[in-house]
mmCIF file of N, CA and C in Angstrom:
data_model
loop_
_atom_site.group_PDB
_atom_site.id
_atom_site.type_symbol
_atom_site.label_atom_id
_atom_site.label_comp_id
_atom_site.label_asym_id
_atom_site.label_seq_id
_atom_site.Cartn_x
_atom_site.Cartn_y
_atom_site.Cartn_z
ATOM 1 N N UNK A 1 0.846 -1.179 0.000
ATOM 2 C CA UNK A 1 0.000 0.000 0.000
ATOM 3 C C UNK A 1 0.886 1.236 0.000
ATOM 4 N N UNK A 2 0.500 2.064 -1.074
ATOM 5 C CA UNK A 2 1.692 3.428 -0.825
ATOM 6 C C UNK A 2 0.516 4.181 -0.395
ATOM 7 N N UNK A 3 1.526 5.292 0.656
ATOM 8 C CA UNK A 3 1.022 6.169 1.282
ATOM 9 C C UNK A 3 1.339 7.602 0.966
ATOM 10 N N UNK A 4 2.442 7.666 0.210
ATOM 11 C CA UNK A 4 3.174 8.655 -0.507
ATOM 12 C C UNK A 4 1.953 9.514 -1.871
ATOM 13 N N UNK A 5 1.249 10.170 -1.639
ATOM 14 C CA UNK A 5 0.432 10.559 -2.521
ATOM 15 C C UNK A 5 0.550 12.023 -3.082
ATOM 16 N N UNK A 6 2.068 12.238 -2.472
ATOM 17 C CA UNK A 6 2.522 14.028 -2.897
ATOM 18 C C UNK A 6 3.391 13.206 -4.647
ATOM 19 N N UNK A 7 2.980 13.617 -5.954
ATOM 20 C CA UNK A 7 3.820 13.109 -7.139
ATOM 21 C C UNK A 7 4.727 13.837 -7.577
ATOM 22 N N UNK A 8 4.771 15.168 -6.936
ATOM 23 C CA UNK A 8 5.516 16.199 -7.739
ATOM 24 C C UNK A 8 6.796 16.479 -6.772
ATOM 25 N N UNK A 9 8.089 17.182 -7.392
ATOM 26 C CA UNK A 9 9.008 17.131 -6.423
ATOM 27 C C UNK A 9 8.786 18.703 -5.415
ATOM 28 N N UNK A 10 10.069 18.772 -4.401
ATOM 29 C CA UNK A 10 9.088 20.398 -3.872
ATOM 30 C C UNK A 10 9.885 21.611 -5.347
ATOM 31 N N UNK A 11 10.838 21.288 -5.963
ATOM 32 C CA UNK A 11 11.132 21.927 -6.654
ATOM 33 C C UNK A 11 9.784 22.637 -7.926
ATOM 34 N N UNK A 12 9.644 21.349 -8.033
ATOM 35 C CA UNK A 12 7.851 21.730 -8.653
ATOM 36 C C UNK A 12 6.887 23.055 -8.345
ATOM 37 N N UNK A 13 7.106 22.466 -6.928
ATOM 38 C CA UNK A 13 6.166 23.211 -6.233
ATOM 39 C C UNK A 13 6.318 24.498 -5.763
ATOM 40 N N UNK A 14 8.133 24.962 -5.911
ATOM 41 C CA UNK A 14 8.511 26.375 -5.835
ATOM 42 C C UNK A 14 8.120 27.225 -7.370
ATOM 43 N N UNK A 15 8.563 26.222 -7.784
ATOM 44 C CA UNK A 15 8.126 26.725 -9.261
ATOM 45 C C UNK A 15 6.894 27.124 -9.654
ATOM 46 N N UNK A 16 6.083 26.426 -9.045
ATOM 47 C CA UNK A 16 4.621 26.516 -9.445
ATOM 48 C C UNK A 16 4.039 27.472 -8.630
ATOM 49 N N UNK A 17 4.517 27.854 -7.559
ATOM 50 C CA UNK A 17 4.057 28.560 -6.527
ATOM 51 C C UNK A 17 3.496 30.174 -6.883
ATOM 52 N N UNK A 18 4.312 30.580 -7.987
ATOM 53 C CA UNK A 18 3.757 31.635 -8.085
ATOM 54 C C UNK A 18 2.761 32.065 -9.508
ATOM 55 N N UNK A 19 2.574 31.188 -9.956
ATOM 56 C CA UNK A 19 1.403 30.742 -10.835
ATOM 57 C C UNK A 19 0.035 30.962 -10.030
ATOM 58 N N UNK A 20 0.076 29.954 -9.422
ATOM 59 C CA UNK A 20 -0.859 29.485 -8.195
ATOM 60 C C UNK A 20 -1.381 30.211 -7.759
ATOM 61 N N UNK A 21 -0.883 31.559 -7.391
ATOM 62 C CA UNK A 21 -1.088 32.500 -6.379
ATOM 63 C C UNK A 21 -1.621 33.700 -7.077
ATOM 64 N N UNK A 22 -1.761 33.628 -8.558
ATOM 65 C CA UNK A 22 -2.326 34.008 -9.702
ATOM 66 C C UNK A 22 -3.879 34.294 -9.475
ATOM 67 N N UNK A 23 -4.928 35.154 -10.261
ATOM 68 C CA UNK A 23 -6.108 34.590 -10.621
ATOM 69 C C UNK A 23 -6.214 33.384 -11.538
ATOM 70 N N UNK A 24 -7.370 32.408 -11.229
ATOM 71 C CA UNK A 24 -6.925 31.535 -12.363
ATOM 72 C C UNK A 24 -7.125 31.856 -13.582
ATOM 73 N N UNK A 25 -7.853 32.589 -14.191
ATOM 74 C CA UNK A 25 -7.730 32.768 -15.601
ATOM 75 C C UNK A 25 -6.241 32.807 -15.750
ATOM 76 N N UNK A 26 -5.468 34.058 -15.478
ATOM 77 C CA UNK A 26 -4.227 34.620 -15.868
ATOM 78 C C UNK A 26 -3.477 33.576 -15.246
ATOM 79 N N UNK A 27 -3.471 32.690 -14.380
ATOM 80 C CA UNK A 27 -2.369 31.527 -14.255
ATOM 81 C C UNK A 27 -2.893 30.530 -15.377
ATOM 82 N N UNK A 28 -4.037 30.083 -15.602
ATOM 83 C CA UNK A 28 -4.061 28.739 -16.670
ATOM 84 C C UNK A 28 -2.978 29.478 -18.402
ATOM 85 N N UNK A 29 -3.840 30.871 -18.408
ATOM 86 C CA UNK A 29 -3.125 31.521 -19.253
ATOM 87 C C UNK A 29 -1.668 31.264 -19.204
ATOM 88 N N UNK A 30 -0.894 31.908 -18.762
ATOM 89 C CA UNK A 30 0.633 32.058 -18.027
ATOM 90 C C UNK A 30 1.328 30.405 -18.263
ATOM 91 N N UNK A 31 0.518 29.242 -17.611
ATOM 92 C CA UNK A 31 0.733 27.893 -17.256
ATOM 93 C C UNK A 31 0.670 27.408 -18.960
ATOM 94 N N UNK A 32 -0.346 27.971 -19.651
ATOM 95 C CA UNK A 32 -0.226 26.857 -21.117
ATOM 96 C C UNK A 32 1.090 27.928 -21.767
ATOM 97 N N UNK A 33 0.753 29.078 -21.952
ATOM 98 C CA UNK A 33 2.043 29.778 -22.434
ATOM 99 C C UNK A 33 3.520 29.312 -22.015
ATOM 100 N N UNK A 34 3.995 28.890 -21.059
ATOM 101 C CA UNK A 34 4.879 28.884 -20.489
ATOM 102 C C UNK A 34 4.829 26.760 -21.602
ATOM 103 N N UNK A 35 3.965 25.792 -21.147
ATOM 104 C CA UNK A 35 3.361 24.901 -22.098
ATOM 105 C C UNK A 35 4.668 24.405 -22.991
ATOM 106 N N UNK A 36 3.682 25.600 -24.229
ATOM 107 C CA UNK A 36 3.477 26.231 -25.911
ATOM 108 C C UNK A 36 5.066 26.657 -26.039
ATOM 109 N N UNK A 37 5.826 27.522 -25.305
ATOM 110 C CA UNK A 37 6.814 27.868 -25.401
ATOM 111 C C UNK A 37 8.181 26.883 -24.961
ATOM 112 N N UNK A 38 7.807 25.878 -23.916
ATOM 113 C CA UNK A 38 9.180 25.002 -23.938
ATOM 114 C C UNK A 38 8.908 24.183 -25.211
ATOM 115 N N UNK A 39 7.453 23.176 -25.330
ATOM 116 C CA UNK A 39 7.660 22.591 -26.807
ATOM 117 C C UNK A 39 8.336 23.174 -27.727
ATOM 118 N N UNK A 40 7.971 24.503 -27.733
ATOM 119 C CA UNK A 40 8.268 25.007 -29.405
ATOM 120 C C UNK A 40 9.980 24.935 -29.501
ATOM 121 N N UNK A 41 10.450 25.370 -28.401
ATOM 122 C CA UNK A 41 12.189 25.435 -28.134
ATOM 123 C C UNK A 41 12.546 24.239 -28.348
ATOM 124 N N UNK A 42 11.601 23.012 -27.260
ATOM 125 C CA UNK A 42 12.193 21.654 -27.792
ATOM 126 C C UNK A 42 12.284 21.116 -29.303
ATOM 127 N N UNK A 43 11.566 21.670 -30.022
ATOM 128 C CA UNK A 43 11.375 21.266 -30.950
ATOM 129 C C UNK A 43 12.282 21.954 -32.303
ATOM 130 N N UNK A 44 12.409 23.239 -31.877
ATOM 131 C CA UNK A 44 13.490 24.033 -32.629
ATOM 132 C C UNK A 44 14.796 23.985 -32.486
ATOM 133 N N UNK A 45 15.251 22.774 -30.840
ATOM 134 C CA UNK A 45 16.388 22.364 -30.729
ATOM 135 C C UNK A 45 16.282 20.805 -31.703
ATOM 136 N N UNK A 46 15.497 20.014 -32.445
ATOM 137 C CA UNK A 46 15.555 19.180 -32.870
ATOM 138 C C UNK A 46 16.935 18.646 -34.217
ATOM 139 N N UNK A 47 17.354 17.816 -34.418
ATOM 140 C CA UNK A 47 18.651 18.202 -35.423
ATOM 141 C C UNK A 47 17.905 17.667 -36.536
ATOM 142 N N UNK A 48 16.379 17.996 -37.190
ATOM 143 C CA UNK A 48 15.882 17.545 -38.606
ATOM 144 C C UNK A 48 15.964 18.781 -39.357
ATOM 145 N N UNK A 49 15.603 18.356 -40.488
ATOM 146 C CA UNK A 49 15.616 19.870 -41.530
ATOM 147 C C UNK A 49 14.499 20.253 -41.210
ATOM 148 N N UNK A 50 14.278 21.344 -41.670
ATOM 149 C CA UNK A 50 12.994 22.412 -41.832
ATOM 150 C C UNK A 50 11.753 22.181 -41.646
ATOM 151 N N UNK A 51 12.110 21.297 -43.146
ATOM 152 C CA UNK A 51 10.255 20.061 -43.755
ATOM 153 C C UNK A 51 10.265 19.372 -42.117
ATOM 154 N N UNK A 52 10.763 18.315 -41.795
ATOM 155 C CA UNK A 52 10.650 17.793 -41.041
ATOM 156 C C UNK A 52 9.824 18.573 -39.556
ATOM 157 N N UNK A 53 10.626 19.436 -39.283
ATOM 158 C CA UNK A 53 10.158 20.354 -38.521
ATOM 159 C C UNK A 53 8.807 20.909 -38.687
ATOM 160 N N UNK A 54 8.831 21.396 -39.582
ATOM 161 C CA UNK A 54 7.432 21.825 -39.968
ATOM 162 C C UNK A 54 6.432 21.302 -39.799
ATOM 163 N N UNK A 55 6.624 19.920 -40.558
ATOM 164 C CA UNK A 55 5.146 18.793 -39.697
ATOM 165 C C UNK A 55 5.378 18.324 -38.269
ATOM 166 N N UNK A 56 5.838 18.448 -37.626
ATOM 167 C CA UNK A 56 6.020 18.089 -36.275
ATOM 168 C C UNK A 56 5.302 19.546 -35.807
ATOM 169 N N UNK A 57 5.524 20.572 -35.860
ATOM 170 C CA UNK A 57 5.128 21.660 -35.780
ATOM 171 C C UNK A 57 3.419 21.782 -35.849
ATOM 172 N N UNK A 58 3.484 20.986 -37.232
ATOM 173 C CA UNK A 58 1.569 21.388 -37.645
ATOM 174 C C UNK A 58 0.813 20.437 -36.813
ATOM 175 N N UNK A 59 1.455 19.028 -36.752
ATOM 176 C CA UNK A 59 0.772 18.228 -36.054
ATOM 177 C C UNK A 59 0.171 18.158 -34.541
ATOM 178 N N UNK A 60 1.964 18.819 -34.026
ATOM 179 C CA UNK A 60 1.103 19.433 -32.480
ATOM 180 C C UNK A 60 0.518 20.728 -32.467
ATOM 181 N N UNK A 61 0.522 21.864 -33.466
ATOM 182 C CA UNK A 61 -0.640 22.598 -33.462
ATOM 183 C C UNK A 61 -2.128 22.208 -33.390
ATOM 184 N N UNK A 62 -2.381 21.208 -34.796
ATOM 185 C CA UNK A 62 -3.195 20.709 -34.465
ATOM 186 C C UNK A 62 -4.072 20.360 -33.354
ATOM 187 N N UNK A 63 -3.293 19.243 -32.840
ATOM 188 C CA UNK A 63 -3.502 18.386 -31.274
ATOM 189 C C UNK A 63 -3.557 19.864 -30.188
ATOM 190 N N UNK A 64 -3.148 21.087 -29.958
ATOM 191 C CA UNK A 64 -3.001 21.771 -29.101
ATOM 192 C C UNK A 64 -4.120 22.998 -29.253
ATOM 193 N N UNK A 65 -4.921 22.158 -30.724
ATOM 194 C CA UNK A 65 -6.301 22.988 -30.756
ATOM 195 C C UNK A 65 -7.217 22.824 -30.323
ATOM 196 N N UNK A 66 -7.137 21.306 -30.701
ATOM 197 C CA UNK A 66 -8.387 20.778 -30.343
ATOM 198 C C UNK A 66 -8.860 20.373 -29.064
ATOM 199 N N UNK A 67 -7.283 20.040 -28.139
ATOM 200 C CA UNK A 67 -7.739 19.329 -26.837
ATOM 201 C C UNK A 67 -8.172 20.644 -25.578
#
């Protein structure tokens, strides 16, 4: 039986802390922006060409419309 039901580390939770403390509109805002912006870096650090990039690009646009 685990009893451990905290999943996140406290580093998380410094991090997150001032989100949190947000209204929520302007934190969910802030929280997907913040999202939208490491993907896009991860993805612009990728070592494919352009094309490649590009559909990786459209595809999680896509997916980041609809859900």
């Amino acid at each position: 039986m685990e009893l451990d039901y905290y999943k996140y580390s406290p580093v998380f939770a410094l991090i997150f802390s001032p989100i949190a403390a947000m209204p929520i509109i302007l934190g969910v805002i802030l929280w997907n922006l913040i999202n939208c912006l490491l993907l896009f870096f991860a993805i612009k650090s990728l070592q494919f060409n352009d094309i490649k990039k590009a559909i990786i690009f459209w595809l999680i646009f896509i997916e980041m419309l609809t859900d």
